[in-house]
mmCIF file of C-alpha atoms and ligand atoms in Angstrom:
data_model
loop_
_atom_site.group_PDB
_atom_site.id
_atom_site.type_symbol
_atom_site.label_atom_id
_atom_site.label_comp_id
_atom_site.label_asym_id
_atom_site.label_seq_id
_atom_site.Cartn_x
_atom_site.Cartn_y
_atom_site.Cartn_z
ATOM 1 C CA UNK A 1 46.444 20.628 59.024
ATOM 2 C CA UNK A 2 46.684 18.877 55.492
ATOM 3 C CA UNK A 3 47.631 15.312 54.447
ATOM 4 C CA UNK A 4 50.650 16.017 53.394
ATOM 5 C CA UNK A 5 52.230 17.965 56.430
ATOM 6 C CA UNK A 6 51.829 14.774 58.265
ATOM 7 C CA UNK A 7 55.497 13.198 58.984
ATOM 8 C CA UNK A 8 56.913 11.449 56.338
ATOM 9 C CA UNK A 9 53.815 11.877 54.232
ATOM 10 C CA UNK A 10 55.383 14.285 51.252
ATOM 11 C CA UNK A 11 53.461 14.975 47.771
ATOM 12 C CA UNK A 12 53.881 11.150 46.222
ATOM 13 C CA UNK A 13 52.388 9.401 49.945
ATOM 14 C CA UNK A 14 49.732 12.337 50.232
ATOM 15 C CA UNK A 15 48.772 11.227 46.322
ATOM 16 C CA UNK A 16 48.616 7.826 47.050
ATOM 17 C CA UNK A 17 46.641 8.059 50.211
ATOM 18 C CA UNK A 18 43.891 9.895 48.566
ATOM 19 C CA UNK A 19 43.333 8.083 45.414
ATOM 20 C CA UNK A 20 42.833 4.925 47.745
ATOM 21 C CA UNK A 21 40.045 7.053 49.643
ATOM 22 C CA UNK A 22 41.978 8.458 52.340
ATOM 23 C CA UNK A 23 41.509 12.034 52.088
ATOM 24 C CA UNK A 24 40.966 13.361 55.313
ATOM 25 C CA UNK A 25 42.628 13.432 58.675
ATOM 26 C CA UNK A 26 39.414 11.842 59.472
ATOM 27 C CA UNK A 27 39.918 9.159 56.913
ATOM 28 C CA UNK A 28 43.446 8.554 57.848
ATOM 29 C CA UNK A 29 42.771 8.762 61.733
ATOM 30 C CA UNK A 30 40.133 5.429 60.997
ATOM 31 C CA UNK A 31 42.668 4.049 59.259
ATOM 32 C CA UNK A 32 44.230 0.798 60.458
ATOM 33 C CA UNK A 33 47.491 -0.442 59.968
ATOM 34 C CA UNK A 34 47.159 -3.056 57.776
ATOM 35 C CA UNK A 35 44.871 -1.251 55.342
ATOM 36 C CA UNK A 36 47.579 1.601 55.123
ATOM 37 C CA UNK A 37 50.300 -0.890 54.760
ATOM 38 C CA UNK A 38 48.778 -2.447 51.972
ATOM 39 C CA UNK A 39 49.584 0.932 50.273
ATOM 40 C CA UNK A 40 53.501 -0.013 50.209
ATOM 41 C CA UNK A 41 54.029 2.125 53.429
ATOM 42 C CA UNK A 42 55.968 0.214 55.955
ATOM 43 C CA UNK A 43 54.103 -0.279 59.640
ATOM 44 C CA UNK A 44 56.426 2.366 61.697
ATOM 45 C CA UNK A 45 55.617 4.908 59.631
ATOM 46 C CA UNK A 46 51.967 3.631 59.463
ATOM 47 C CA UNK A 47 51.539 3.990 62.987
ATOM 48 C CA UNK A 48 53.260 7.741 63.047
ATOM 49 C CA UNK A 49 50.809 8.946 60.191
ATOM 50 C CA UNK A 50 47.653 7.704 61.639
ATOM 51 C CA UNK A 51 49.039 8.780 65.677
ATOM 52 C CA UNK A 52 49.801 12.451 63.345
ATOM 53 C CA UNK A 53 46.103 12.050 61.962
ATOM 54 C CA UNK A 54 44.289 11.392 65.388
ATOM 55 C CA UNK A 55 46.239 14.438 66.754
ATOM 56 C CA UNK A 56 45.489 16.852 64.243
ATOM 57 C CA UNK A 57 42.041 16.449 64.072
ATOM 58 C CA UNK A 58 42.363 16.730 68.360
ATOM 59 C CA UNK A 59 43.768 20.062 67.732
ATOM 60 C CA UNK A 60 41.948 21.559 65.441
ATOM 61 C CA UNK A 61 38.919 23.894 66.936
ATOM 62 C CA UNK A 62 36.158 22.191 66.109
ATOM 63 C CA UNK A 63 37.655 18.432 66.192
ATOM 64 C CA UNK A 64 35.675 16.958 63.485
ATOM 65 C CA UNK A 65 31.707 17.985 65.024
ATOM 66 C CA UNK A 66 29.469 20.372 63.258
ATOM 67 C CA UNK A 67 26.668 22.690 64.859
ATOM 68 C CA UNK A 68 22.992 21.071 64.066
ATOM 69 C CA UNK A 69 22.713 23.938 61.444
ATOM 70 C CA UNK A 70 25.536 23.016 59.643
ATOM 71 C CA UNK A 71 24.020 19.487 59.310
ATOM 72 C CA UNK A 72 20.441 20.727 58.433
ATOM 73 C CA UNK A 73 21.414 23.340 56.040
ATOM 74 C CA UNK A 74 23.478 20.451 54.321
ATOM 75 C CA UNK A 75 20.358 18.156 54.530
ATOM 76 C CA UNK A 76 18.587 21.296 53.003
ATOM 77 C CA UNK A 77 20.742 20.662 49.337
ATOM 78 C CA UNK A 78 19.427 17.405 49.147
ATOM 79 C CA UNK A 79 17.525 16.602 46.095
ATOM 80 C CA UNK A 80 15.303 13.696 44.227
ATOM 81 C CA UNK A 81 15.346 12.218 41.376
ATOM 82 C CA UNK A 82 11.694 10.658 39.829
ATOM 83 C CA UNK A 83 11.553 7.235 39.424
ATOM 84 C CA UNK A 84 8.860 7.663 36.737
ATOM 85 C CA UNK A 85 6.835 5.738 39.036
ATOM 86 C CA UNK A 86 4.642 8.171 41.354
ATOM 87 C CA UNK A 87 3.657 5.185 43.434
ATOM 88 C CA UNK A 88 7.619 4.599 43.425
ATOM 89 C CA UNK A 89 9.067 7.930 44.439
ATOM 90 C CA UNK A 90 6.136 7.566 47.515
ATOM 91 C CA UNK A 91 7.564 4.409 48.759
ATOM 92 C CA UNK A 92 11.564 6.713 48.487
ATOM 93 C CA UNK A 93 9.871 9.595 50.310
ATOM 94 C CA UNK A 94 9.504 11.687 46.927
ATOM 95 C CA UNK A 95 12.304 9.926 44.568
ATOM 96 C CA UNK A 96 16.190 8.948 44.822
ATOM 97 C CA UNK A 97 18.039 11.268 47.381
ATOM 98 C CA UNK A 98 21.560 12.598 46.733
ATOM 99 C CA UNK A 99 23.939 12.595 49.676
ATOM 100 C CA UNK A 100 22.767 8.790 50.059
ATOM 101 C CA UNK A 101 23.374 5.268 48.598
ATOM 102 C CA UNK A 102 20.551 3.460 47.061
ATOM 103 C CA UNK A 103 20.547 -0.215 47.076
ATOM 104 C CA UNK A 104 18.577 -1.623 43.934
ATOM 105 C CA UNK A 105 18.735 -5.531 44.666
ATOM 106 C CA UNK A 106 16.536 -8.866 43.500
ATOM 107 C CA UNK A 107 16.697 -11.401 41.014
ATOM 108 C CA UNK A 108 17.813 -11.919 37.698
ATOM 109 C CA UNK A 109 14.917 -9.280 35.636
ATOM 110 C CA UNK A 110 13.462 -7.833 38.564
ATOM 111 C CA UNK A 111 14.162 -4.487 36.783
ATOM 112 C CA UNK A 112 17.456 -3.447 38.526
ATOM 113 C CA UNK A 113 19.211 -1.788 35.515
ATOM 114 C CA UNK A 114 16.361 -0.793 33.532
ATOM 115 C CA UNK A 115 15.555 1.219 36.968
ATOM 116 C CA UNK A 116 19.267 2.875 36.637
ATOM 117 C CA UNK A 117 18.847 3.592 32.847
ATOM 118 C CA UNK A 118 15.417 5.303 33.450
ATOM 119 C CA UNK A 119 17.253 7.361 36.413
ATOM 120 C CA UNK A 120 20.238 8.083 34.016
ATOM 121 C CA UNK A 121 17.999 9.889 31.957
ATOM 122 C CA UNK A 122 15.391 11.489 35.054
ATOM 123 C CA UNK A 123 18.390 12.703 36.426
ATOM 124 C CA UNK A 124 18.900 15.272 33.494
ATOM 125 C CA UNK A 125 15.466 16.610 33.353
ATOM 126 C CA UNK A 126 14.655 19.715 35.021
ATOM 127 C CA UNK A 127 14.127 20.630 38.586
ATOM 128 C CA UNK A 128 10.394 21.069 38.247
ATOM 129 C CA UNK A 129 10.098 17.841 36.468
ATOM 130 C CA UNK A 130 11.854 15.804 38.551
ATOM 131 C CA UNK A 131 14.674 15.531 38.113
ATOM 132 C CA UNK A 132 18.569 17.267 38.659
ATOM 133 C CA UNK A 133 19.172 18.945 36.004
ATOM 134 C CA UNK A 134 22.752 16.765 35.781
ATOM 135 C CA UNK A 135 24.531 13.921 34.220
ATOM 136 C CA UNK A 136 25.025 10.510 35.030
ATOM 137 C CA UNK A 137 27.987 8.406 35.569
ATOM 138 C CA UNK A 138 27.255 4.495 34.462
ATOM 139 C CA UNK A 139 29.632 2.347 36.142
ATOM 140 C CA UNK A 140 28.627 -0.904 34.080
ATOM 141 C CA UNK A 141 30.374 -4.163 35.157
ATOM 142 C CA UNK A 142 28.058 -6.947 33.388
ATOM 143 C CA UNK A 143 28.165 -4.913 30.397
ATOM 144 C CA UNK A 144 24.265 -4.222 30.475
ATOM 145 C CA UNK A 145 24.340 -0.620 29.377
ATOM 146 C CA UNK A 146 22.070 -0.372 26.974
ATOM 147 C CA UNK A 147 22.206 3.429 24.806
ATOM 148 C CA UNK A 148 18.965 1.934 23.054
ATOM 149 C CA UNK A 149 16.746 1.501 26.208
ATOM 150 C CA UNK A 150 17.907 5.428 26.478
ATOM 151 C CA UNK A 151 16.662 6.526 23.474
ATOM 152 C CA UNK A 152 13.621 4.722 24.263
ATOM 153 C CA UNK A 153 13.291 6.298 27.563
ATOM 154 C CA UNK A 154 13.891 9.379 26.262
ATOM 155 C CA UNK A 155 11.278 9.437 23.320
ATOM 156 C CA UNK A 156 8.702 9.029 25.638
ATOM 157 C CA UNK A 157 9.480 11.657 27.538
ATOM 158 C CA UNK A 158 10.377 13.882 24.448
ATOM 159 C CA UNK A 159 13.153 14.784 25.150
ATOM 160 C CA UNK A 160 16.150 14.633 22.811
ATOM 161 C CA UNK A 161 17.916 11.234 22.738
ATOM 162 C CA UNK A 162 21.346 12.365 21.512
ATOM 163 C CA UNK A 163 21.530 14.552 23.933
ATOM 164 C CA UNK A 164 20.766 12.234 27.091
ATOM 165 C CA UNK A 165 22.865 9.958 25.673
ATOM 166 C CA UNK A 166 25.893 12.686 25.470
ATOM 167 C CA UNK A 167 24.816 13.084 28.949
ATOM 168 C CA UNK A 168 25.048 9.734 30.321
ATOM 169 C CA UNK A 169 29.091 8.825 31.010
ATOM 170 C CA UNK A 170 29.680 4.777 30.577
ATOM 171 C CA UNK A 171 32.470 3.248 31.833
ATOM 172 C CA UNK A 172 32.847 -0.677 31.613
ATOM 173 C CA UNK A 173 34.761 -1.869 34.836
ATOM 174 C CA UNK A 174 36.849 -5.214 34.211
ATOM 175 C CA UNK A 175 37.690 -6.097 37.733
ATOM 176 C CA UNK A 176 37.118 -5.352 41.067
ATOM 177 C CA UNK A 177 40.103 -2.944 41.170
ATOM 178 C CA UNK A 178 39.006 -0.968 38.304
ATOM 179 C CA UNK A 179 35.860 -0.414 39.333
ATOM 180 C CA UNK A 180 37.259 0.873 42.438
ATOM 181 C CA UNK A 181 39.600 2.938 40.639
ATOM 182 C CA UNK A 182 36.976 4.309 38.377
ATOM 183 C CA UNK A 183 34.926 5.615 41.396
ATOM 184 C CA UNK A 184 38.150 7.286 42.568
ATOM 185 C CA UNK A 185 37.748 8.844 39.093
ATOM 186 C CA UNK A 186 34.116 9.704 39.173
ATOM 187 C CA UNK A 187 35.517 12.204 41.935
ATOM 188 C CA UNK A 188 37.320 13.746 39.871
ATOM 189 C CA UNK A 189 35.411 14.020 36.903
ATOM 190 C CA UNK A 190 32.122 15.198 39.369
ATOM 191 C CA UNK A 191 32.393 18.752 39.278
ATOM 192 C CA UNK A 192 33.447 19.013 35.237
ATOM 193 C CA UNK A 193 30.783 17.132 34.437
ATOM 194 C CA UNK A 194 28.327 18.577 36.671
ATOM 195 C CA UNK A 195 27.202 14.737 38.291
ATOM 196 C CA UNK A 196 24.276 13.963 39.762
ATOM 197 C CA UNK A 197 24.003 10.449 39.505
ATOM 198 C CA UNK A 198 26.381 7.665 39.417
ATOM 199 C CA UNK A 199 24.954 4.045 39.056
ATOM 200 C CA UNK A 200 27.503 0.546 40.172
ATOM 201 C CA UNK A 201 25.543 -1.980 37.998
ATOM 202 C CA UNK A 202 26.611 -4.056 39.217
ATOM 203 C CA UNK A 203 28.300 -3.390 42.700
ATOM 204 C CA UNK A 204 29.493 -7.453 43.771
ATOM 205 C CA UNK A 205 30.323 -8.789 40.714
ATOM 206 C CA UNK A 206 33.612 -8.894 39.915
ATOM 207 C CA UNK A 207 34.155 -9.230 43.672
ATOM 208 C CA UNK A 208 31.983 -12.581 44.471
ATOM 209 C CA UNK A 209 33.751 -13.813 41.211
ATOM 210 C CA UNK A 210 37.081 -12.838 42.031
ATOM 211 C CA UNK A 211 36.935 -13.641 45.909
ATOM 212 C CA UNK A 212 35.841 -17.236 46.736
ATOM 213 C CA UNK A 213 35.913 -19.452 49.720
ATOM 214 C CA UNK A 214 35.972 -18.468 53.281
ATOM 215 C CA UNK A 215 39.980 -17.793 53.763
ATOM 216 C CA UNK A 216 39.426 -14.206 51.122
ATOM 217 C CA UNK A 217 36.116 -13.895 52.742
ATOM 218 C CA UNK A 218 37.220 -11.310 55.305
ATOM 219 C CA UNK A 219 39.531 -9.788 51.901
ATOM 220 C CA UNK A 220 36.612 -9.020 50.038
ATOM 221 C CA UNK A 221 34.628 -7.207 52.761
ATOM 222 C CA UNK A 222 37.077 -4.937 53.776
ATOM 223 C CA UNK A 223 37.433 -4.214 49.806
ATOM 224 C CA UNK A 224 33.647 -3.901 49.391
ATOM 225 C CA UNK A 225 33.716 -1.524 52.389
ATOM 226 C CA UNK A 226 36.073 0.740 51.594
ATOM 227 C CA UNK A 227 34.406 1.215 48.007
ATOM 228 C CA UNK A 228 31.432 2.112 49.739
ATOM 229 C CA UNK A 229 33.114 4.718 51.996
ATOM 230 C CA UNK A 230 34.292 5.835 48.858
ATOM 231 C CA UNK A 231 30.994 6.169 46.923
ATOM 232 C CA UNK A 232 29.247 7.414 50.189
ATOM 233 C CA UNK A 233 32.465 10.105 51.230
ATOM 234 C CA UNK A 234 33.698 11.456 48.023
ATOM 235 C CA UNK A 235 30.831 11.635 46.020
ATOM 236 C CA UNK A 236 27.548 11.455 47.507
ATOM 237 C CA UNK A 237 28.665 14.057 50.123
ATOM 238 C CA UNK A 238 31.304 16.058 48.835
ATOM 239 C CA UNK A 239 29.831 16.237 45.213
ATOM 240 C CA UNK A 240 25.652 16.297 46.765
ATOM 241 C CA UNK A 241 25.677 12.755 44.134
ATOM 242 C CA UNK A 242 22.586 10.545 44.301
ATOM 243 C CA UNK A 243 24.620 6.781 44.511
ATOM 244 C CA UNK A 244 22.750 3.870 42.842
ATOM 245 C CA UNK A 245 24.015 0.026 43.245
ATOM 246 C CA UNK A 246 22.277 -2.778 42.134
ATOM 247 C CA UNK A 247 22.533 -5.937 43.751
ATOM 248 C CA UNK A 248 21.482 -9.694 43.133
ATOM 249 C CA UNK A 249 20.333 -12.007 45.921
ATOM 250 C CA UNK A 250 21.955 -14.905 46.401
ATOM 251 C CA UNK A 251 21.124 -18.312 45.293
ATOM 252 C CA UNK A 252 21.659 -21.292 47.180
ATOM 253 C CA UNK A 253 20.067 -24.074 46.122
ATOM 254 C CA UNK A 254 22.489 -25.928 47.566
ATOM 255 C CA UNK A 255 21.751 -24.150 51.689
ATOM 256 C CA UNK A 256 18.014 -25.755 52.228
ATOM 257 C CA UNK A 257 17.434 -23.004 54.961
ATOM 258 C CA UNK A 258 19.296 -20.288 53.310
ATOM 259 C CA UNK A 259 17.408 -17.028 52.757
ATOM 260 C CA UNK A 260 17.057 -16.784 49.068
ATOM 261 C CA UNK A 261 16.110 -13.341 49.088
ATOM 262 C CA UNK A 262 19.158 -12.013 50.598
ATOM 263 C CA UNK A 263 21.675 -9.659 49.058
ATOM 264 C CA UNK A 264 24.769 -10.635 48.241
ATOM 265 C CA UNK A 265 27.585 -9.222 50.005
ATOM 266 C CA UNK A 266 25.888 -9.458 53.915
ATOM 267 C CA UNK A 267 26.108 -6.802 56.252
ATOM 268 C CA UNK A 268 28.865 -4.679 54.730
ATOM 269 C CA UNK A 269 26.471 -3.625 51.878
ATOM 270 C CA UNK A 270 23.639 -3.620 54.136
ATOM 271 C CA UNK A 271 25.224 -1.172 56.881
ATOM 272 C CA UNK A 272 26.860 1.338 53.958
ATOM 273 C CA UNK A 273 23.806 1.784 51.641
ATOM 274 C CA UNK A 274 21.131 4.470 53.124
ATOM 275 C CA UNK A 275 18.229 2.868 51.375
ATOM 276 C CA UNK A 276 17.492 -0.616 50.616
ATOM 277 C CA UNK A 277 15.105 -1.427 47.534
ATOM 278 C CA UNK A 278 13.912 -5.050 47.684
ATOM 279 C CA UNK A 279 12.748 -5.607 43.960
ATOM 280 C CA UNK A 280 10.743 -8.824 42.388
ATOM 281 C CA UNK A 281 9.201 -9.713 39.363
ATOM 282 C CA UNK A 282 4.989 -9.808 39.622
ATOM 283 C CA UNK A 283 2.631 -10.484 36.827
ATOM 284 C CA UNK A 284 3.735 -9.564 32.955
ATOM 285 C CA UNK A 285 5.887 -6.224 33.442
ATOM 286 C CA UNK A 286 4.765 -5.451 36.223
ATOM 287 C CA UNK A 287 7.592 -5.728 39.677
ATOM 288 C CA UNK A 288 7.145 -5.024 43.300
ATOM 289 C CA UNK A 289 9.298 -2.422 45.433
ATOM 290 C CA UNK A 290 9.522 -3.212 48.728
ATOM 291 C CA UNK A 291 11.653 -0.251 50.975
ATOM 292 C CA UNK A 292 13.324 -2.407 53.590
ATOM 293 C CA UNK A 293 15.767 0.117 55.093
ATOM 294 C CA UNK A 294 15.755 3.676 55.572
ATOM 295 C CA UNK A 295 16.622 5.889 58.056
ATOM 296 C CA UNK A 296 13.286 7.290 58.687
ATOM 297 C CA UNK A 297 10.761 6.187 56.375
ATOM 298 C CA UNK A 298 8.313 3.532 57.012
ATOM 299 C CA UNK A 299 9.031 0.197 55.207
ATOM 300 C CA UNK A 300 6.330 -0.329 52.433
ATOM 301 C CA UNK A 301 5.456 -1.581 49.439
ATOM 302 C CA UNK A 302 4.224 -0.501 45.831
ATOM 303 C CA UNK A 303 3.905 -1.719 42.409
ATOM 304 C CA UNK A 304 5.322 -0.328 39.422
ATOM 305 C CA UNK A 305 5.590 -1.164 35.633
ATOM 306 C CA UNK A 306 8.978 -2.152 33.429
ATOM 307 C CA UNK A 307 7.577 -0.754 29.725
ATOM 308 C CA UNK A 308 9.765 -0.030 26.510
ATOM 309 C CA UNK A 309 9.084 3.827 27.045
ATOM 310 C CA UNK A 310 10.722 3.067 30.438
ATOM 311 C CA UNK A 311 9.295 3.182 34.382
ATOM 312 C CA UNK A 312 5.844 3.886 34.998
ATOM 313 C CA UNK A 313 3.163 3.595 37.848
ATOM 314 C CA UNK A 314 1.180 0.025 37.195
ATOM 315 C CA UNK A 315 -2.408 -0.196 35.354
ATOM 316 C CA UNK A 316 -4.640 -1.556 36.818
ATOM 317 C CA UNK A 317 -4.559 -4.118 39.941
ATOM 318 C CA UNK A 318 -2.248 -7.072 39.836
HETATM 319 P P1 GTP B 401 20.120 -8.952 36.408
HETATM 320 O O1 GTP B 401 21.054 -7.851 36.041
HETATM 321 O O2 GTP B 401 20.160 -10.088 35.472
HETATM 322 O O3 GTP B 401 20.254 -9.391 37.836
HETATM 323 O O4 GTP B 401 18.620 -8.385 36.283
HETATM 324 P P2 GTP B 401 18.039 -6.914 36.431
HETATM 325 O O5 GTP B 401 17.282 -6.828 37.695
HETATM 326 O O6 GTP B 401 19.060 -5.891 36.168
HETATM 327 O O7 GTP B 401 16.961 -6.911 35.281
HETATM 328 P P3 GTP B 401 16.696 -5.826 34.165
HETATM 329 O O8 GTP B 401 16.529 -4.495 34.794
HETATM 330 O O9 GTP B 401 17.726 -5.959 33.113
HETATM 331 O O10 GTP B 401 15.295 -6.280 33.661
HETATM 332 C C1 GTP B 401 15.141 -6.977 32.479
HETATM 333 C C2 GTP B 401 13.657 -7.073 32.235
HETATM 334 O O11 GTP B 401 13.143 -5.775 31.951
HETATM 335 C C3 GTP B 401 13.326 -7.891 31.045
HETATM 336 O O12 GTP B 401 13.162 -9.245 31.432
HETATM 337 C C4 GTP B 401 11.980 -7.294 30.615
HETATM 338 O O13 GTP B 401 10.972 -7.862 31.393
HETATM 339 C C5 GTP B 401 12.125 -5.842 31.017
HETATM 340 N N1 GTP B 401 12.480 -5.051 29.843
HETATM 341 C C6 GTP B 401 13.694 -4.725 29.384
HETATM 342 N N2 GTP B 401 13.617 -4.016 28.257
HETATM 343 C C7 GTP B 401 12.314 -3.863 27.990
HETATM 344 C C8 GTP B 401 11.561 -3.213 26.962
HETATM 345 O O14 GTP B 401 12.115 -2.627 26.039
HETATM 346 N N3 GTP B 401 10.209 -3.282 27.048
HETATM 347 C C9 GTP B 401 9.577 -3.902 28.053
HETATM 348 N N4 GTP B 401 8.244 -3.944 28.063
HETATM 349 N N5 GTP B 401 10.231 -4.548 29.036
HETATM 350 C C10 GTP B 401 11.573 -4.514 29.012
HETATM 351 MG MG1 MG B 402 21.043 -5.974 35.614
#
């Protein structure tokens, strides 16, 4: 069964319902009212779509499971990108996965971006040196994309800096609703532009500025969720797409007990990203990784190096 043979769903509903992520009788089926609603659908119908959904998927032979072969020969495509760090890609179990969300977060220069610029440009090497042999797509909403700190990156590794630039797609999100909309579009544009990597610098932004106070607290999660579904559903899976966001911590001077080394956003960004990179500034250029959630490597620790010719393992002790 399709989208659009659901009743009362014809081409314009099926459109809408899939540019605002829902693009499977699964996605529809988890669905609630409200969030369809918000779509300019009114509730009765709401209720029949998703009721269609949940029934379709009930019918059909395999209802939604896989065999455990299906998932490992998936798990089998993944691939890593190179930090540029050895002692990096150890602490990430080899490098960056695709089919996963990567959570860059810290402080203010903790290295956060320059991280996604040097994995803009990893990303396009070769397999056997690390890296995809793909593009990037640079979701930039603190307009921090830097095409210099490329060329830079890609001197040192001599490799032609027109070229990774041409490779690197930058598009400057103005709200949260664009940026939303532009990760609709990075599913679109995955396949043409053969994507490996696309990069939310930064992911909470625009939404911590545009939602404040408690009453559009509950608002902005469900928001922030469903753009992670998004990023996670139609292109990390569907596309094999290695997902970076960066994220700052928050700082509360004005909470005495409040953790100041915890993300901004809470649980929503916490439970949606695969891999959680807790970043901090140590002596001169040098910053600290520390993995804090994976699903099965150990949590750890490493120390890496922010130089103009990009990421590198740390020399010396610190
Ligand atoms: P926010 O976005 O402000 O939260 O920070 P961030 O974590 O994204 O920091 P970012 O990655 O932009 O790190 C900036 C820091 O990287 C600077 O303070 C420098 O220490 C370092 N950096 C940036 N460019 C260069 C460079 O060309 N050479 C060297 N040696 N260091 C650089
Ligand atoms: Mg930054």
């Amino acid at each position: 069964m399709e989208i659009d043979e659901l009743p009362g769903v014809g081409e314009k509903v099926a459109e809408k319902l899939k540019e605002a992520g829902f693009d499977s009788l699964e996605a529809i089926a988890a669905a609630s009212i409200s969030e369809l609603k918000d779509l300019g659908l009114g509730e009765a119908s709401v209720s029949k779509i998703i009721k269609a959904a949940k029934d379709g998927i009930k019918n059909a032979p395999q209802m939604g499971f896989e065999t455990g072969l299906d998932a490992l020969k998936k798990r089998e495509l993944i691939g890593k990108i190179t930090t540029g760090s050895d002692e990096l890609n150890k602490l990430l179990g080899g490098g960056v996965e695709t089919q996963a969300i990567t959570e860059l977060y810290g402080q203010f220069g903790s290295g956060k971006t320059q991280l996604a610029h040097q994995l803009s440009v990893n990303v396009q090497m070769p397999e056997d040196e690390g890296g995809l042999g793909r593009s990037a797509l640079y979701i930039d909403t603190e307009n921090t994309f830097r095409p210099e700190r490329i060329q830079d990156m890609a001197k040192y590794l001599k490799l032609d800096p027109v070229e990774v630039l041409k490779n690197i797609h930058v598009a400057r999100a103005y709200n949260s609703d664009h940026q939303t909309l532009l990760a609709e579009k990075a599913g679109e544009l995955a396949e043409e532009y053969n994507v490996g990597l696309v990069v939310v610098d930064s992911l909470m932004s625009h939404f911590r500025a545009e939602y404040t106070g408690r009453g559009t607290l509950a608002d902005r999660q469900q928001k922030i969720n469903k753009h992670m579904h998004l990023l996670q559903r139609n292109l990390a899976d569907r596309h094999n797409i290695s997902i970076i966001v960066t994220n700052q911590v928050m700082s509360r001077p004005d909470v005495f007990f409040a953790d100041p080394t915890a993300p901004v956003g809470g649980h929503i960004v916490g439970h949606t990203s695969t891999f959680r990179v807790y970043l901090r500034k140590s002596k001169g250029d040098k910053r600290v990784a520390k993995l804090v959630d994976s699903p099965s490597l150990p949590e750890g620790e490493c120390v890496f190096e922010v130089t103009t010719g990009g990421i590198k393992d740390a020399k010396g002790k610190d």
